[in-house]
Amino acid sequence: MDAPSIVIAPSILAADFARLADAARAVEGEADWLHVDVMDNHFVPNLTIGLPVVQSLRKATPIPFDVHLMIEDPERWAPGYAEAGAYNVTFHAEATDDPVALAKTLRAAGSKAGLAIDRDTDVTPYLDLLPHFDTLLVMTIKAGFGGQKFLPETLDKVRAVRRRIEAGHLEVRLEVDGGIAADTIEAAAEAGADAFVAGTAIYGAADPAEAIRKLRALGSA
Ligand code: DX5
Ligand code: ZN
């Protein structure tokens, strides 16, 4: 039997923000998802892009959008990204008191629902919620900035989530985000991740499409 296919999601946080449509086109045919980091300068110190940019970019490429909301009050903002045509909308566990309710809202609005766990958050209390989600994103850095060093200690959380997905026969993508590159993707894959976000390793490369092919080969091994 073939190994189940993995997802590679280039993060446009590392692309040229004046040429986002070109950045999307540069990975068409290679990327599975386009990872879009929305930051509000409150949940994290950084500030990136919001709904109007996502709405415009949605019209510029057929690649499914993986929207990663690093924002406060996701109840207010997350459904708009689903309505804008995002394939998956992930919000942070630390930003909401009722993640299951928001997951239901997102699914009703037409997207998959994702839950993100930041570097300093224990995943254990969220394992029982996995059946309500389509993706579980484990941050392998502290959320907020691209170009940080991968933290191998976060892989214990990936292992715990993978065990629960298998025990429950759940259909949940297990995504890692932060410092994923040729020298770290294999460890993340071995721990059980099957979706990989990479910003610097893809858009910092001379040939982003070739960088994706290389990551895919390493992450699938
Ligand atoms: C950071 C973002 C990441 C970021 C990863 O908080 O969530 O998606 O783009 O960037 P790299 O791959 O450079 O670590
Ligand atoms: Zn991200």
mmCIF file of C-alpha atoms in Angstrom, residues 16-210:
data_model
loop_
_atom_site.group_PDB
_atom_site.id
_atom_site.type_symbol
_atom_site.label_atom_id
_atom_site.label_comp_id
_atom_site.label_asym_id
_atom_site.label_seq_id
_atom_site.Cartn_x
_atom_site.Cartn_y
_atom_site.Cartn_z
ATOM 1 C CA ASP A 16 7.279 39.469 -1.148
ATOM 2 C CA PHE A 17 4.074 41.100 0.153
ATOM 3 C CA ALA A 18 4.024 43.447 -2.855
ATOM 4 C CA ARG A 19 3.822 40.433 -5.184
ATOM 5 C CA LEU A 20 1.608 37.905 -3.431
ATOM 6 C CA ALA A 21 -0.130 36.689 -6.590
ATOM 7 C CA ASP A 22 3.266 35.946 -8.125
ATOM 8 C CA ALA A 23 4.257 34.110 -4.951
ATOM 9 C CA ALA A 24 1.155 31.921 -5.251
ATOM 10 C CA ARG A 25 1.811 31.227 -8.929
ATOM 11 C CA ALA A 26 5.413 30.262 -8.178
ATOM 12 C CA VAL A 27 4.190 27.225 -6.223
ATOM 13 C CA GLU A 28 1.131 26.228 -8.266
ATOM 14 C CA GLY A 29 1.309 22.589 -9.283
ATOM 15 C CA GLU A 30 3.639 21.786 -6.361
ATOM 16 C CA ALA A 31 2.030 23.161 -3.208
ATOM 17 C CA ASP A 32 -0.974 21.382 -1.702
ATOM 18 C CA TRP A 33 -2.108 24.366 0.336
ATOM 19 C CA LEU A 34 -1.031 28.010 0.522
ATOM 20 C CA HIS A 35 -0.477 28.905 4.177
ATOM 21 C CA VAL A 36 -1.679 32.413 5.033
ATOM 22 C CA ASP A 37 -0.567 33.831 8.392
ATOM 23 C CA VAL A 38 -2.996 36.406 9.766
ATOM 24 C CA MET A 39 -1.565 38.307 12.767
ATOM 25 C CA ASP A 40 -3.288 41.109 14.629
ATOM 26 C CA ASN A 41 -0.574 42.742 16.769
ATOM 27 C CA HIS A 42 -2.500 41.613 19.879
ATOM 28 C CA PHE A 43 -2.464 37.824 20.045
ATOM 29 C CA VAL A 44 1.084 38.053 18.700
ATOM 30 C CA PRO A 45 3.265 41.199 18.506
ATOM 31 C CA ASN A 46 3.499 41.050 14.722
ATOM 32 C CA LEU A 47 0.991 42.441 12.213
ATOM 33 C CA THR A 48 0.505 40.939 8.772
ATOM 34 C CA ILE A 49 -2.550 40.803 6.524
ATOM 35 C CA GLY A 50 -6.286 40.484 6.975
ATOM 36 C CA LEU A 51 -9.472 39.646 5.176
ATOM 37 C CA PRO A 52 -9.317 42.098 2.220
ATOM 38 C CA VAL A 53 -5.940 40.738 1.141
ATOM 39 C CA VAL A 54 -7.125 37.146 1.481
ATOM 40 C CA GLN A 55 -10.251 37.935 -0.541
ATOM 41 C CA SER A 56 -8.165 39.444 -3.345
ATOM 42 C CA LEU A 57 -5.548 36.709 -3.316
ATOM 43 C CA ARG A 58 -8.262 34.035 -3.389
ATOM 44 C CA LYS A 59 -9.159 35.224 -6.898
ATOM 45 C CA ALA A 60 -5.528 35.024 -8.057
ATOM 46 C CA THR A 61 -4.780 31.308 -7.572
ATOM 47 C CA PRO A 62 -6.545 27.947 -7.447
ATOM 48 C CA ILE A 63 -4.361 26.629 -4.575
ATOM 49 C CA PRO A 64 -6.452 25.853 -1.464
ATOM 50 C CA PHE A 65 -5.831 28.350 1.342
ATOM 51 C CA ASP A 66 -4.743 27.219 4.780
ATOM 52 C CA VAL A 67 -5.481 30.289 6.894
ATOM 53 C CA HIS A 68 -3.644 30.434 10.224
ATOM 54 C CA LEU A 69 -5.266 32.993 12.477
ATOM 55 C CA MET A 70 -2.934 34.330 15.156
ATOM 56 C CA ILE A 71 -5.543 36.754 16.428
ATOM 57 C CA GLU A 72 -7.651 37.557 19.438
ATOM 58 C CA ASP A 73 -11.411 37.165 19.237
ATOM 59 C CA PRO A 74 -11.421 34.525 16.475
ATOM 60 C CA GLU A 75 -15.201 34.127 16.942
ATOM 61 C CA ARG A 76 -15.594 37.547 15.392
ATOM 62 C CA TRP A 77 -13.203 37.165 12.473
ATOM 63 C CA ALA A 78 -12.692 33.509 11.566
ATOM 64 C CA PRO A 79 -16.023 32.895 9.753
ATOM 65 C CA GLY A 80 -15.202 35.669 7.269
ATOM 66 C CA TYR A 81 -12.194 33.691 6.053
ATOM 67 C CA ALA A 82 -14.337 30.594 5.523
ATOM 68 C CA GLU A 83 -16.844 32.722 3.607
ATOM 69 C CA ALA A 84 -13.972 34.136 1.529
ATOM 70 C CA GLY A 85 -13.281 30.623 0.278
ATOM 71 C CA ALA A 86 -10.486 29.394 2.546
ATOM 72 C CA TYR A 87 -10.134 25.615 2.440
ATOM 73 C CA ASN A 88 -9.081 25.401 6.073
ATOM 74 C CA VAL A 89 -9.272 27.998 8.842
ATOM 75 C CA THR A 90 -7.146 27.405 11.925
ATOM 76 C CA PHE A 91 -7.500 29.449 15.105
ATOM 77 C CA HIS A 92 -5.487 29.260 18.314
ATOM 78 C CA ALA A 93 -6.573 27.250 21.340
ATOM 79 C CA GLU A 94 -5.186 30.051 23.541
ATOM 80 C CA ALA A 95 -7.497 32.623 21.928
ATOM 81 C CA THR A 96 -10.884 31.076 22.645
ATOM 82 C CA ASP A 97 -12.911 29.557 25.472
ATOM 83 C CA ASP A 98 -15.081 27.408 23.231
ATOM 84 C CA PRO A 99 -13.054 25.870 20.408
ATOM 85 C CA VAL A 100 -15.693 23.277 19.550
ATOM 86 C CA ALA A 101 -18.374 25.918 18.986
ATOM 87 C CA LEU A 102 -16.082 27.849 16.657
ATOM 88 C CA ALA A 103 -15.160 24.679 14.760
ATOM 89 C CA LYS A 104 -18.855 24.070 14.159
ATOM 90 C CA THR A 105 -19.334 27.642 12.984
ATOM 91 C CA LEU A 106 -16.442 27.314 10.540
ATOM 92 C CA ARG A 107 -17.713 24.053 9.105
ATOM 93 C CA ALA A 108 -21.157 25.590 8.686
ATOM 94 C CA ALA A 109 -19.522 28.522 6.895
ATOM 95 C CA GLY A 110 -17.936 26.138 4.400
ATOM 96 C CA SER A 111 -14.338 25.525 5.502
ATOM 97 C CA LYS A 112 -12.449 22.863 7.358
ATOM 98 C CA ALA A 113 -11.743 23.687 10.993
ATOM 99 C CA GLY A 114 -8.282 23.757 12.524
ATOM 100 C CA LEU A 115 -6.993 24.150 16.068
ATOM 101 C CA ALA A 116 -3.480 25.511 16.716
ATOM 102 C CA ILE A 117 -1.391 24.860 19.809
ATOM 103 C CA ASP A 118 1.359 27.382 20.520
ATOM 104 C CA ARG A 119 4.806 26.501 21.819
ATOM 105 C CA ASP A 120 4.020 26.895 25.520
ATOM 106 C CA THR A 121 0.596 25.247 25.500
ATOM 107 C CA ASP A 122 0.008 21.670 26.632
ATOM 108 C CA VAL A 123 -1.937 19.719 24.054
ATOM 109 C CA THR A 124 -3.370 17.198 26.537
ATOM 110 C CA PRO A 125 -6.579 19.116 27.373
ATOM 111 C CA TYR A 126 -7.372 19.379 23.661
ATOM 112 C CA LEU A 127 -6.961 15.730 22.675
ATOM 113 C CA ASP A 128 -10.587 14.922 23.481
ATOM 114 C CA LEU A 129 -11.690 17.694 21.089
ATOM 115 C CA LEU A 130 -9.944 16.210 18.054
ATOM 116 C CA PRO A 131 -13.089 14.611 16.550
ATOM 117 C CA HIS A 132 -14.491 18.132 16.077
ATOM 118 C CA PHE A 133 -11.531 19.261 13.956
ATOM 119 C CA ASP A 134 -10.105 18.584 10.503
ATOM 120 C CA THR A 135 -6.610 19.865 11.282
ATOM 121 C CA LEU A 136 -4.524 20.131 14.420
ATOM 122 C CA LEU A 137 -1.556 22.479 14.092
ATOM 123 C CA VAL A 138 1.344 22.099 16.492
ATOM 124 C CA MET A 139 3.598 25.156 16.522
ATOM 125 C CA THR A 140 7.223 24.077 16.348
ATOM 126 C CA ILE A 141 8.281 27.640 17.243
ATOM 127 C CA LYS A 142 6.640 30.433 19.256
ATOM 128 C CA ALA A 143 3.922 31.873 16.997
ATOM 129 C CA GLY A 144 4.511 35.358 15.621
ATOM 130 C CA PHE A 145 7.465 35.484 13.278
ATOM 131 C CA GLY A 146 8.955 33.512 10.406
ATOM 132 C CA GLY A 147 12.574 32.476 10.243
ATOM 133 C CA GLN A 148 12.846 31.073 13.780
ATOM 134 C CA LYS A 149 14.708 27.943 14.807
ATOM 135 C CA PHE A 150 12.753 24.675 14.925
ATOM 136 C CA LEU A 151 12.181 23.427 18.492
ATOM 137 C CA PRO A 152 12.487 19.611 18.599
ATOM 138 C CA GLU A 153 10.956 19.423 22.080
ATOM 139 C CA THR A 154 7.580 20.370 20.574
ATOM 140 C CA LEU A 155 7.511 16.992 18.797
ATOM 141 C CA ASP A 156 6.331 15.271 21.982
ATOM 142 C CA LYS A 157 3.020 17.041 21.335
ATOM 143 C CA VAL A 158 2.990 15.804 17.750
ATOM 144 C CA ARG A 159 3.505 12.245 19.003
ATOM 145 C CA ALA A 160 0.666 12.589 21.514
ATOM 146 C CA VAL A 161 -1.718 13.875 18.841
ATOM 147 C CA ARG A 162 -0.721 11.144 16.380
ATOM 148 C CA ARG A 163 -1.371 8.474 19.024
ATOM 149 C CA ARG A 164 -4.835 9.887 19.648
ATOM 150 C CA ILE A 165 -5.644 10.152 15.915
ATOM 151 C CA GLU A 166 -4.696 6.509 15.450
ATOM 152 C CA ALA A 167 -6.456 5.270 18.576
ATOM 153 C CA GLY A 168 -9.646 7.049 17.534
ATOM 154 C CA HIS A 169 -9.319 6.308 13.798
ATOM 155 C CA LEU A 170 -9.788 10.047 13.260
ATOM 156 C CA GLU A 171 -9.515 11.886 9.966
ATOM 157 C CA VAL A 172 -7.410 14.772 11.193
ATOM 158 C CA ARG A 173 -4.445 16.354 9.436
ATOM 159 C CA LEU A 174 -1.552 16.845 11.828
ATOM 160 C CA GLU A 175 0.281 19.989 10.793
ATOM 161 C CA VAL A 176 3.559 21.454 11.986
ATOM 162 C CA ASP A 177 4.538 25.103 11.553
ATOM 163 C CA GLY A 178 7.815 26.841 12.260
ATOM 164 C CA GLY A 179 11.386 26.156 11.213
ATOM 165 C CA ILE A 180 10.390 23.324 8.885
ATOM 166 C CA ALA A 181 13.197 22.806 6.367
ATOM 167 C CA ALA A 182 15.260 20.046 4.759
ATOM 168 C CA ASP A 183 17.081 19.381 8.037
ATOM 169 C CA THR A 184 13.985 19.241 10.283
ATOM 170 C CA ILE A 185 11.094 17.842 8.229
ATOM 171 C CA GLU A 186 12.116 14.217 8.654
ATOM 172 C CA ALA A 187 12.016 14.442 12.453
ATOM 173 C CA ALA A 188 8.579 16.047 12.297
ATOM 174 C CA ALA A 189 7.347 13.352 9.906
ATOM 175 C CA GLU A 190 8.722 10.594 12.123
ATOM 176 C CA ALA A 191 6.868 12.093 15.081
ATOM 177 C CA GLY A 192 3.653 11.773 13.097
ATOM 178 C CA ALA A 193 3.083 15.056 11.246
ATOM 179 C CA ASP A 194 1.525 14.757 7.791
ATOM 180 C CA ALA A 195 1.164 18.438 6.851
ATOM 181 C CA PHE A 196 4.145 20.764 6.775
ATOM 182 C CA VAL A 197 4.185 24.557 6.668
ATOM 183 C CA ALA A 198 7.387 26.124 5.397
ATOM 184 C CA GLY A 199 8.048 29.812 4.801
ATOM 185 C CA THR A 200 11.759 30.558 4.699
ATOM 186 C CA ALA A 201 12.672 27.115 3.355
ATOM 187 C CA ILE A 202 10.436 27.642 0.318
ATOM 188 C CA TYR A 203 10.257 31.370 -0.409
ATOM 189 C CA GLY A 204 13.822 31.925 0.728
ATOM 190 C CA ALA A 205 14.981 29.368 -1.842
ATOM 191 C CA ALA A 206 16.121 30.345 -5.347
ATOM 192 C CA ASP A 207 13.540 27.915 -6.777
ATOM 193 C CA PRO A 208 10.448 27.585 -4.519
ATOM 194 C CA ALA A 209 8.927 24.764 -6.598
ATOM 195 C CA GLU A 210 12.117 22.721 -6.359
#
